[in-house]
Amino acid sequence: AQSVTQPDIHITVSEGASLELRCNYSYGATPYLFWYVQSPGQGLQLLLKYFSGDTLVQGIKGFEAEFKRSQSSFNLRKPSVHWSDAAEYFCAVALTGGGNKLTFGTGTQLKVEL
Amino acid sequence: GAVVSQHPSRVICKSGTSVKIECRSLDFQATTMFWYRQFPKQSLMLMATSNEGSKATYEQGVEKDKFLINHASLTLSTLTVTSAHPEDSSFYICSATGGAEFQETQYFGPGTRLLVL
């Protein structure tokens, strides 16, 4: 069965610092990959997705993610974090497309220090 | 595009009553909708998948008679928690996918906080 691992439960960064959130998946083929962000008490907002092609994908709010097949990873990055980025971040994978069942990681809680 | 709404955003009910939660896709036709449950500080747990016009597919361990899902139109799915009990208190989130443009990605609603007293 496919699985998604987000090794960091909590991350704290200073405002203006760079950010990298890790995501590893376990699956035989290359799944469809997603990053979502959830603010407290809210639903999930799609940050970016990877289906195929260029392995560096750009998303909203200045986020980007890089797919590395050899490492089965899809890490999320941002060069300069803003206080408003404090939220919960979920990595998710789908077998054949996001329209099918998503498997979520356990999430990484990001705290931004001013 | 790809806006999904949920109603109500928050509901409090007495134990034994039923509660209906609506999920609507506002600017696209959702051929498939998903219902998730999220416990505090945890990830999302898929409860069921519903396709327009057909019966929902429930995940293992989810009681289909307790969590009734109806997907009667391409823009509306409802989740009814029947005979709610305090252990049903949770955050319920729906997502939708469909149409040529949004087929491969799930778009999420803002969630409904249910508190059963």
PDB file of C-alpha atoms in Angstrom:
ATOM      1  CA  ALA A   1       0.000   0.000   0.000  1.00  0.00           C
ATOM      2  CA  GLN A   2       1.188   3.473  -0.766  1.00  0.00           C
ATOM      3  CA  SER A   3       2.256   5.667   2.108  1.00  0.00           C
ATOM      4  CA  VAL A   4       3.374   9.222   2.642  1.00  0.00           C
ATOM      5  CA  THR A   5       5.864  10.295   5.284  1.00  0.00           C
ATOM      6  CA  GLN A   6       6.378  13.785   6.565  1.00  0.00           C
ATOM      7  CA  PRO A   7       9.239  13.338   9.016  1.00  0.00           C
ATOM      8  CA  ASP A   8       8.907  16.713  10.699  1.00  0.00           C
ATOM      9  CA  ILE A   9       5.869  17.138  12.907  1.00  0.00           C
ATOM     10  CA  HIS A  10       6.781  20.685  13.890  1.00  0.00           C
ATOM     11  CA  ILE A  11       9.109  23.207  12.307  1.00  0.00           C
ATOM     12  CA  THR A  12       9.906  26.696  13.562  1.00  0.00           C
ATOM     13  CA  VAL A  13      11.594  29.266  11.356  1.00  0.00           C
ATOM     14  CA  SER A  14      12.235  32.948  11.626  1.00  0.00           C
ATOM     15  CA  GLU A  15      10.416  35.302   9.343  1.00  0.00           C
ATOM     16  CA  GLY A  16      12.497  35.902   6.243  1.00  0.00           C
ATOM     17  CA  ALA A  17      14.362  32.628   6.560  1.00  0.00           C
ATOM     18  CA  SER A  18      14.159  29.874   4.001  1.00  0.00           C
ATOM     19  CA  LEU A  19      11.947  26.856   4.478  1.00  0.00           C
ATOM     20  CA  GLU A  20      12.000  23.251   3.374  1.00  0.00           C
ATOM     21  CA  LEU A  21       9.325  20.735   4.329  1.00  0.00           C
ATOM     22  CA  ARG A  22      10.080  17.132   3.610  1.00  0.00           C
ATOM     23  CA  CYS A  23       7.838  14.559   2.033  1.00  0.00           C
ATOM     24  CA  ASN A  24       8.677  11.006   1.071  1.00  0.00           C
ATOM     25  CA  TYR A  25       6.336   8.508  -0.513  1.00  0.00           C
ATOM     26  CA  SER A  26       6.374   4.786  -0.890  1.00  0.00           C
ATOM     27  CA  TYR A  27       4.898   3.525  -4.095  1.00  0.00           C
ATOM     28  CA  GLY A  28       6.057   1.438  -7.035  1.00  0.00           C
ATOM     29  CA  ALA A  29       5.254   3.941  -9.719  1.00  0.00           C
ATOM     30  CA  THR A  30       5.393   7.703  -9.737  1.00  0.00           C
ATOM     31  CA  PRO A  31       2.183   8.899  -8.162  1.00  0.00           C
ATOM     32  CA  TYR A  32       0.530  12.238  -8.558  1.00  0.00           C
ATOM     33  CA  LEU A  33       1.918  14.521  -5.859  1.00  0.00           C
ATOM     34  CA  PHE A  34       0.322  17.414  -4.036  1.00  0.00           C
ATOM     35  CA  TRP A  35       1.009  19.919  -1.296  1.00  0.00           C
ATOM     36  CA  TYR A  36      -1.886  21.443   0.599  1.00  0.00           C
ATOM     37  CA  VAL A  37      -1.918  24.043   3.359  1.00  0.00           C
ATOM     38  CA  GLN A  38      -4.457  24.268   6.162  1.00  0.00           C
ATOM     39  CA  SER A  39      -4.909  27.290   8.369  1.00  0.00           C
ATOM     40  CA  PRO A  40      -6.485  26.727  11.801  1.00  0.00           C
ATOM     41  CA  GLY A  41     -10.120  25.736  11.536  1.00  0.00           C
ATOM     42  CA  GLN A  42     -10.077  25.898   7.768  1.00  0.00           C
ATOM     43  CA  GLY A  43     -10.194  23.511   4.850  1.00  0.00           C
ATOM     44  CA  LEU A  44      -7.224  22.683   2.673  1.00  0.00           C
ATOM     45  CA  GLN A  45      -5.842  24.935   0.001  1.00  0.00           C
ATOM     46  CA  LEU A  46      -3.869  23.517  -2.892  1.00  0.00           C
ATOM     47  CA  LEU A  47      -0.346  24.968  -3.053  1.00  0.00           C
ATOM     48  CA  LEU A  48       0.997  23.006  -5.988  1.00  0.00           C
ATOM     49  CA  LYS A  49       0.940  19.662  -7.728  1.00  0.00           C
ATOM     50  CA  TYR A  50       3.151  17.442  -9.847  1.00  0.00           C
ATOM     51  CA  PHE A  51       1.886  15.047 -12.464  1.00  0.00           C
ATOM     52  CA  SER A  52       4.718  14.848 -14.977  1.00  0.00           C
ATOM     53  CA  GLY A  53       7.285  16.944 -16.823  1.00  0.00           C
ATOM     54  CA  ASP A  54       9.541  19.487 -15.195  1.00  0.00           C
ATOM     55  CA  THR A  55      10.439  18.184 -11.761  1.00  0.00           C
ATOM     56  CA  LEU A  56      10.528  21.652 -10.214  1.00  0.00           C
ATOM     57  CA  VAL A  57       7.020  22.992  -9.881  1.00  0.00           C
ATOM     58  CA  GLN A  58       5.932  26.425  -8.862  1.00  0.00           C
ATOM     59  CA  GLY A  59       2.904  27.043  -6.743  1.00  0.00           C
ATOM     60  CA  ILE A  60       0.994  29.825  -5.125  1.00  0.00           C
ATOM     61  CA  LYS A  61       2.262  32.099  -2.370  1.00  0.00           C
ATOM     62  CA  GLY A  62       5.871  31.767  -3.536  1.00  0.00           C
ATOM     63  CA  PHE A  63       6.149  28.052  -2.827  1.00  0.00           C
ATOM     64  CA  GLU A  64       7.899  25.533  -5.015  1.00  0.00           C
ATOM     65  CA  ALA A  65       8.513  21.808  -4.790  1.00  0.00           C
ATOM     66  CA  GLU A  66      10.974  19.465  -6.409  1.00  0.00           C
ATOM     67  CA  PHE A  67      10.212  15.898  -7.360  1.00  0.00           C
ATOM     68  CA  LYS A  68      13.184  13.577  -7.001  1.00  0.00           C
ATOM     69  CA  ARG A  69      12.408  10.121  -8.312  1.00  0.00           C
ATOM     70  CA  SER A  70      15.613   8.577  -6.978  1.00  0.00           C
ATOM     71  CA  GLN A  71      14.748   9.663  -3.470  1.00  0.00           C
ATOM     72  CA  SER A  72      10.968   9.223  -3.722  1.00  0.00           C
ATOM     73  CA  SER A  73      10.676  12.721  -2.397  1.00  0.00           C
ATOM     74  CA  PHE A  74       8.638  15.816  -3.088  1.00  0.00           C
ATOM     75  CA  ASN A  75       9.954  18.510  -0.762  1.00  0.00           C
ATOM     76  CA  LEU A  76       8.301  21.879  -0.449  1.00  0.00           C
ATOM     77  CA  ARG A  77      10.415  25.023  -0.342  1.00  0.00           C
ATOM     78  CA  LYS A  78      10.083  28.725   0.080  1.00  0.00           C
ATOM     79  CA  PRO A  79      13.043  31.125  -0.062  1.00  0.00           C
ATOM     80  CA  SER A  80      11.684  33.644   2.428  1.00  0.00           C
ATOM     81  CA  VAL A  81       8.945  32.791   4.891  1.00  0.00           C
ATOM     82  CA  HIS A  82       6.290  35.292   5.924  1.00  0.00           C
ATOM     83  CA  TRP A  83       4.491  35.257   9.257  1.00  0.00           C
ATOM     84  CA  SER A  84       1.258  34.474   7.402  1.00  0.00           C
ATOM     85  CA  ASP A  85       2.743  31.163   6.249  1.00  0.00           C
ATOM     86  CA  ALA A  86       2.262  29.712   9.724  1.00  0.00           C
ATOM     87  CA  ALA A  87      -0.106  26.787   9.170  1.00  0.00           C
ATOM     88  CA  GLU A  88      -0.295  23.023   8.786  1.00  0.00           C
ATOM     89  CA  TYR A  89       1.149  21.602   5.587  1.00  0.00           C
ATOM     90  CA  PHE A  90       0.085  18.285   4.126  1.00  0.00           C
ATOM     91  CA  CYS A  91       1.769  16.299   1.423  1.00  0.00           C
ATOM     92  CA  ALA A  92      -0.534  13.935  -0.475  1.00  0.00           C
ATOM     93  CA  VAL A  93      -0.255  11.367  -3.216  1.00  0.00           C
ATOM     94  CA  ALA A  94      -2.769   9.808  -5.567  1.00  0.00           C
ATOM     95  CA  LEU A  95      -2.540   6.646  -7.573  1.00  0.00           C
ATOM     96  CA  THR A  96      -3.731   7.837 -10.944  1.00  0.00           C
ATOM     97  CA  GLY A  97      -4.750  11.399 -10.334  1.00  0.00           C
ATOM     98  CA  GLY A  98      -6.047  13.678  -7.678  1.00  0.00           C
ATOM     99  CA  GLY A  99      -9.544  12.769  -8.699  1.00  0.00           C
ATOM    100  CA  ASN A 100      -8.913   9.410  -7.164  1.00  0.00           C
ATOM    101  CA  LYS A 101      -8.205   8.614  -3.568  1.00  0.00           C
ATOM    102  CA  LEU A 102      -5.594  10.792  -1.885  1.00  0.00           C
ATOM    103  CA  THR A 103      -3.236   9.463   0.731  1.00  0.00           C
ATOM    104  CA  PHE A 104      -2.123  12.178   3.109  1.00  0.00           C
ATOM    105  CA  GLY A 105       0.978  12.513   5.190  1.00  0.00           C
ATOM    106  CA  THR A 106       0.599  13.285   8.861  1.00  0.00           C
ATOM    107  CA  GLY A 107       1.284  16.953   8.318  1.00  0.00           C
ATOM    108  CA  THR A 108       3.941  19.433   9.387  1.00  0.00           C
ATOM    109  CA  GLN A 109       3.010  22.299  11.663  1.00  0.00           C
ATOM    110  CA  LEU A 110       4.926  25.427  10.697  1.00  0.00           C
ATOM    111  CA  LYS A 111       5.514  28.139  13.246  1.00  0.00           C
ATOM    112  CA  VAL A 112       7.039  31.442  12.170  1.00  0.00           C
ATOM    113  CA  GLU A 113       8.915  33.544  14.673  1.00  0.00           C
ATOM    114  CA  LEU A 114       8.885  37.271  14.173  1.00  0.00           C
TER     115      LEU A 114
ATOM    116  CA  GLY B   1     -12.170  28.696 -10.266  1.00  0.00           C
ATOM    117  CA  ALA B   2     -12.546  25.455  -8.292  1.00  0.00           C
ATOM    118  CA  VAL B   3     -14.396  26.826  -5.287  1.00  0.00           C
ATOM    119  CA  VAL B   4     -16.040  24.413  -2.886  1.00  0.00           C
ATOM    120  CA  SER B   5     -18.333  25.543  -0.103  1.00  0.00           C
ATOM    121  CA  GLN B   6     -19.695  23.787   2.941  1.00  0.00           C
ATOM    122  CA  HIS B   7     -22.674  24.560   5.075  1.00  0.00           C
ATOM    123  CA  PRO B   8     -22.922  24.952   7.965  1.00  0.00           C
ATOM    124  CA  SER B   9     -19.448  25.926   9.063  1.00  0.00           C
ATOM    125  CA  ARG B  10     -20.249  25.015  12.634  1.00  0.00           C
ATOM    126  CA  VAL B  11     -23.081  23.058  14.209  1.00  0.00           C
ATOM    127  CA  ILE B  12     -23.956  22.026  17.738  1.00  0.00           C
ATOM    128  CA  CYS B  13     -26.581  19.358  18.265  1.00  0.00           C
ATOM    129  CA  LYS B  14     -27.964  17.146  20.983  1.00  0.00           C
ATOM    130  CA  SER B  15     -27.076  13.506  21.228  1.00  0.00           C
ATOM    131  CA  GLY B  16     -29.480  11.349  19.238  1.00  0.00           C
ATOM    132  CA  THR B  17     -30.356  13.930  16.635  1.00  0.00           C
ATOM    133  CA  SER B  18     -29.305  13.932  12.990  1.00  0.00           C
ATOM    134  CA  VAL B  19     -27.218  16.571  11.292  1.00  0.00           C
ATOM    135  CA  LYS B  20     -26.900  17.277   7.593  1.00  0.00           C
ATOM    136  CA  ILE B  21     -23.818  18.896   6.081  1.00  0.00           C
ATOM    137  CA  GLU B  22     -23.848  20.238   2.549  1.00  0.00           C
ATOM    138  CA  CYS B  23     -20.929  20.394   0.149  1.00  0.00           C
ATOM    139  CA  ARG B  24     -21.259  22.410  -3.040  1.00  0.00           C
ATOM    140  CA  SER B  25     -18.988  22.992  -5.992  1.00  0.00           C
ATOM    141  CA  LEU B  26     -19.670  26.576  -6.972  1.00  0.00           C
ATOM    142  CA  ASP B  27     -18.031  26.956 -10.352  1.00  0.00           C
ATOM    143  CA  PHE B  28     -17.570  23.487 -11.736  1.00  0.00           C
ATOM    144  CA  GLN B  29     -19.430  20.223 -12.019  1.00  0.00           C
ATOM    145  CA  ALA B  30     -18.172  17.764  -9.462  1.00  0.00           C
ATOM    146  CA  THR B  31     -18.469  14.237 -10.750  1.00  0.00           C
ATOM    147  CA  THR B  32     -16.778  12.954  -7.615  1.00  0.00           C
ATOM    148  CA  MET B  33     -16.885  14.238  -4.078  1.00  0.00           C
ATOM    149  CA  PHE B  34     -15.002  12.991  -1.078  1.00  0.00           C
ATOM    150  CA  TRP B  35     -15.806  13.243   2.614  1.00  0.00           C
ATOM    151  CA  TYR B  36     -13.065  13.372   5.204  1.00  0.00           C
ATOM    152  CA  ARG B  37     -12.964  13.493   8.959  1.00  0.00           C
ATOM    153  CA  GLN B  38     -10.190  15.212  10.844  1.00  0.00           C
ATOM    154  CA  PHE B  39      -9.435  14.864  14.524  1.00  0.00           C
ATOM    155  CA  PRO B  40      -7.548  17.622  16.349  1.00  0.00           C
ATOM    156  CA  LYS B  41      -3.947  17.878  15.263  1.00  0.00           C
ATOM    157  CA  GLN B  42      -4.255  14.883  12.992  1.00  0.00           C
ATOM    158  CA  SER B  43      -4.346  14.250   9.298  1.00  0.00           C
ATOM    159  CA  LEU B  44      -7.446  13.743   7.213  1.00  0.00           C
ATOM    160  CA  MET B  45      -9.186  10.395   7.229  1.00  0.00           C
ATOM    161  CA  LEU B  46     -11.164   9.551   4.111  1.00  0.00           C
ATOM    162  CA  MET B  47     -14.653   8.418   5.008  1.00  0.00           C
ATOM    163  CA  ALA B  48     -16.252   7.887   1.641  1.00  0.00           C
ATOM    164  CA  THR B  49     -16.212   8.676  -2.045  1.00  0.00           C
ATOM    165  CA  SER B  50     -19.364   9.646  -3.842  1.00  0.00           C
ATOM    166  CA  ASN B  51     -20.003   9.805  -7.554  1.00  0.00           C
ATOM    167  CA  GLU B  52     -22.949  11.724  -8.900  1.00  0.00           C
ATOM    168  CA  GLY B  53     -25.986   9.538  -9.287  1.00  0.00           C
ATOM    169  CA  SER B  54     -24.563   6.449  -7.643  1.00  0.00           C
ATOM    170  CA  LYS B  55     -24.107   5.064  -4.174  1.00  0.00           C
ATOM    171  CA  ALA B  56     -21.179   6.198  -2.116  1.00  0.00           C
ATOM    172  CA  THR B  57     -18.199   3.958  -1.518  1.00  0.00           C
ATOM    173  CA  TYR B  58     -17.269   3.856   2.144  1.00  0.00           C
ATOM    174  CA  GLU B  59     -13.844   3.230   3.586  1.00  0.00           C
ATOM    175  CA  GLN B  60     -13.297   0.277   5.834  1.00  0.00           C
ATOM    176  CA  GLY B  61     -14.548   0.916   9.327  1.00  0.00           C
ATOM    177  CA  VAL B  62     -16.934   3.721   8.383  1.00  0.00           C
ATOM    178  CA  GLU B  63     -20.556   2.931   9.182  1.00  0.00           C
ATOM    179  CA  LYS B  64     -22.588   3.663   6.095  1.00  0.00           C
ATOM    180  CA  ASP B  65     -25.861   3.647   8.016  1.00  0.00           C
ATOM    181  CA  LYS B  66     -24.538   6.258  10.377  1.00  0.00           C
ATOM    182  CA  PHE B  67     -22.915   8.518   7.805  1.00  0.00           C
ATOM    183  CA  LEU B  68     -25.380   8.813   4.954  1.00  0.00           C
ATOM    184  CA  ILE B  69     -23.990  10.359   1.802  1.00  0.00           C
ATOM    185  CA  ASN B  70     -26.047  11.590  -1.097  1.00  0.00           C
ATOM    186  CA  HIS B  71     -24.642  13.017  -4.327  1.00  0.00           C
ATOM    187  CA  ALA B  72     -27.817  13.838  -6.169  1.00  0.00           C
ATOM    188  CA  SER B  73     -26.462  16.495  -8.493  1.00  0.00           C
ATOM    189  CA  LEU B  74     -23.197  17.553 -10.057  1.00  0.00           C
ATOM    190  CA  THR B  75     -22.835  20.429  -7.628  1.00  0.00           C
ATOM    191  CA  LEU B  76     -24.130  19.079  -4.354  1.00  0.00           C
ATOM    192  CA  SER B  77     -23.270  16.270  -1.981  1.00  0.00           C
ATOM    193  CA  THR B  78     -24.631  15.892   1.516  1.00  0.00           C
ATOM    194  CA  LEU B  79     -23.381  14.041   4.550  1.00  0.00           C
ATOM    195  CA  THR B  80     -25.950  13.199   7.205  1.00  0.00           C
ATOM    196  CA  VAL B  81     -24.726  12.072  10.579  1.00  0.00           C
ATOM    197  CA  THR B  82     -27.608  10.040  11.946  1.00  0.00           C
ATOM    198  CA  SER B  83     -28.294   9.622  15.645  1.00  0.00           C
ATOM    199  CA  ALA B  84     -25.227  11.636  16.477  1.00  0.00           C
ATOM    200  CA  HIS B  85     -23.265  10.915  19.627  1.00  0.00           C
ATOM    201  CA  PRO B  86     -20.466  12.849  21.321  1.00  0.00           C
ATOM    202  CA  GLU B  87     -17.848  10.616  19.701  1.00  0.00           C
ATOM    203  CA  ASP B  88     -19.035  11.891  16.313  1.00  0.00           C
ATOM    204  CA  SER B  89     -17.832  15.361  17.231  1.00  0.00           C
ATOM    205  CA  SER B  90     -15.172  16.230  14.729  1.00  0.00           C
ATOM    206  CA  PHE B  91     -14.173  18.422  11.810  1.00  0.00           C
ATOM    207  CA  TYR B  92     -15.719  17.204   8.570  1.00  0.00           C
ATOM    208  CA  ILE B  93     -14.231  18.318   5.259  1.00  0.00           C
ATOM    209  CA  CYS B  94     -15.422  17.619   1.756  1.00  0.00           C
ATOM    210  CA  SER B  95     -13.541  17.837  -1.497  1.00  0.00           C
ATOM    211  CA  ALA B  96     -14.638  17.774  -5.094  1.00  0.00           C
ATOM    212  CA  THR B  97     -13.188  16.967  -8.444  1.00  0.00           C
ATOM    213  CA  GLY B  98     -14.596  16.911 -11.943  1.00  0.00           C
ATOM    214  CA  GLY B  99     -14.865  18.548 -15.308  1.00  0.00           C
ATOM    215  CA  ALA B 100     -12.151  18.797 -17.872  1.00  0.00           C
ATOM    216  CA  GLU B 101     -10.175  21.379 -15.962  1.00  0.00           C
ATOM    217  CA  PHE B 102     -10.439  20.015 -12.428  1.00  0.00           C
ATOM    218  CA  GLN B 103     -10.513  16.295 -13.025  1.00  0.00           C
ATOM    219  CA  GLU B 104      -7.110  15.468 -11.609  1.00  0.00           C
ATOM    220  CA  THR B 105      -7.129  17.554  -8.457  1.00  0.00           C
ATOM    221  CA  GLN B 106      -9.287  17.587  -5.341  1.00  0.00           C
ATOM    222  CA  TYR B 107     -10.467  20.978  -4.181  1.00  0.00           C
ATOM    223  CA  PHE B 108     -11.490  21.233  -0.573  1.00  0.00           C
ATOM    224  CA  GLY B 109     -14.274  22.972   1.240  1.00  0.00           C
ATOM    225  CA  PRO B 110     -13.658  25.039   4.377  1.00  0.00           C
ATOM    226  CA  GLY B 111     -14.908  22.300   6.687  1.00  0.00           C
ATOM    227  CA  THR B 112     -17.735  21.876   9.184  1.00  0.00           C
ATOM    228  CA  ARG B 113     -17.106  21.672  12.892  1.00  0.00           C
ATOM    229  CA  LEU B 114     -19.632  19.334  14.537  1.00  0.00           C
ATOM    230  CA  LEU B 115     -20.102  19.279  18.293  1.00  0.00           C
ATOM    231  CA  VAL B 116     -22.511  16.746  19.737  1.00  0.00           C
ATOM    232  CA  LEU B 117     -23.582  17.390  23.306  1.00  0.00           C
TER     233      LEU B 117
END
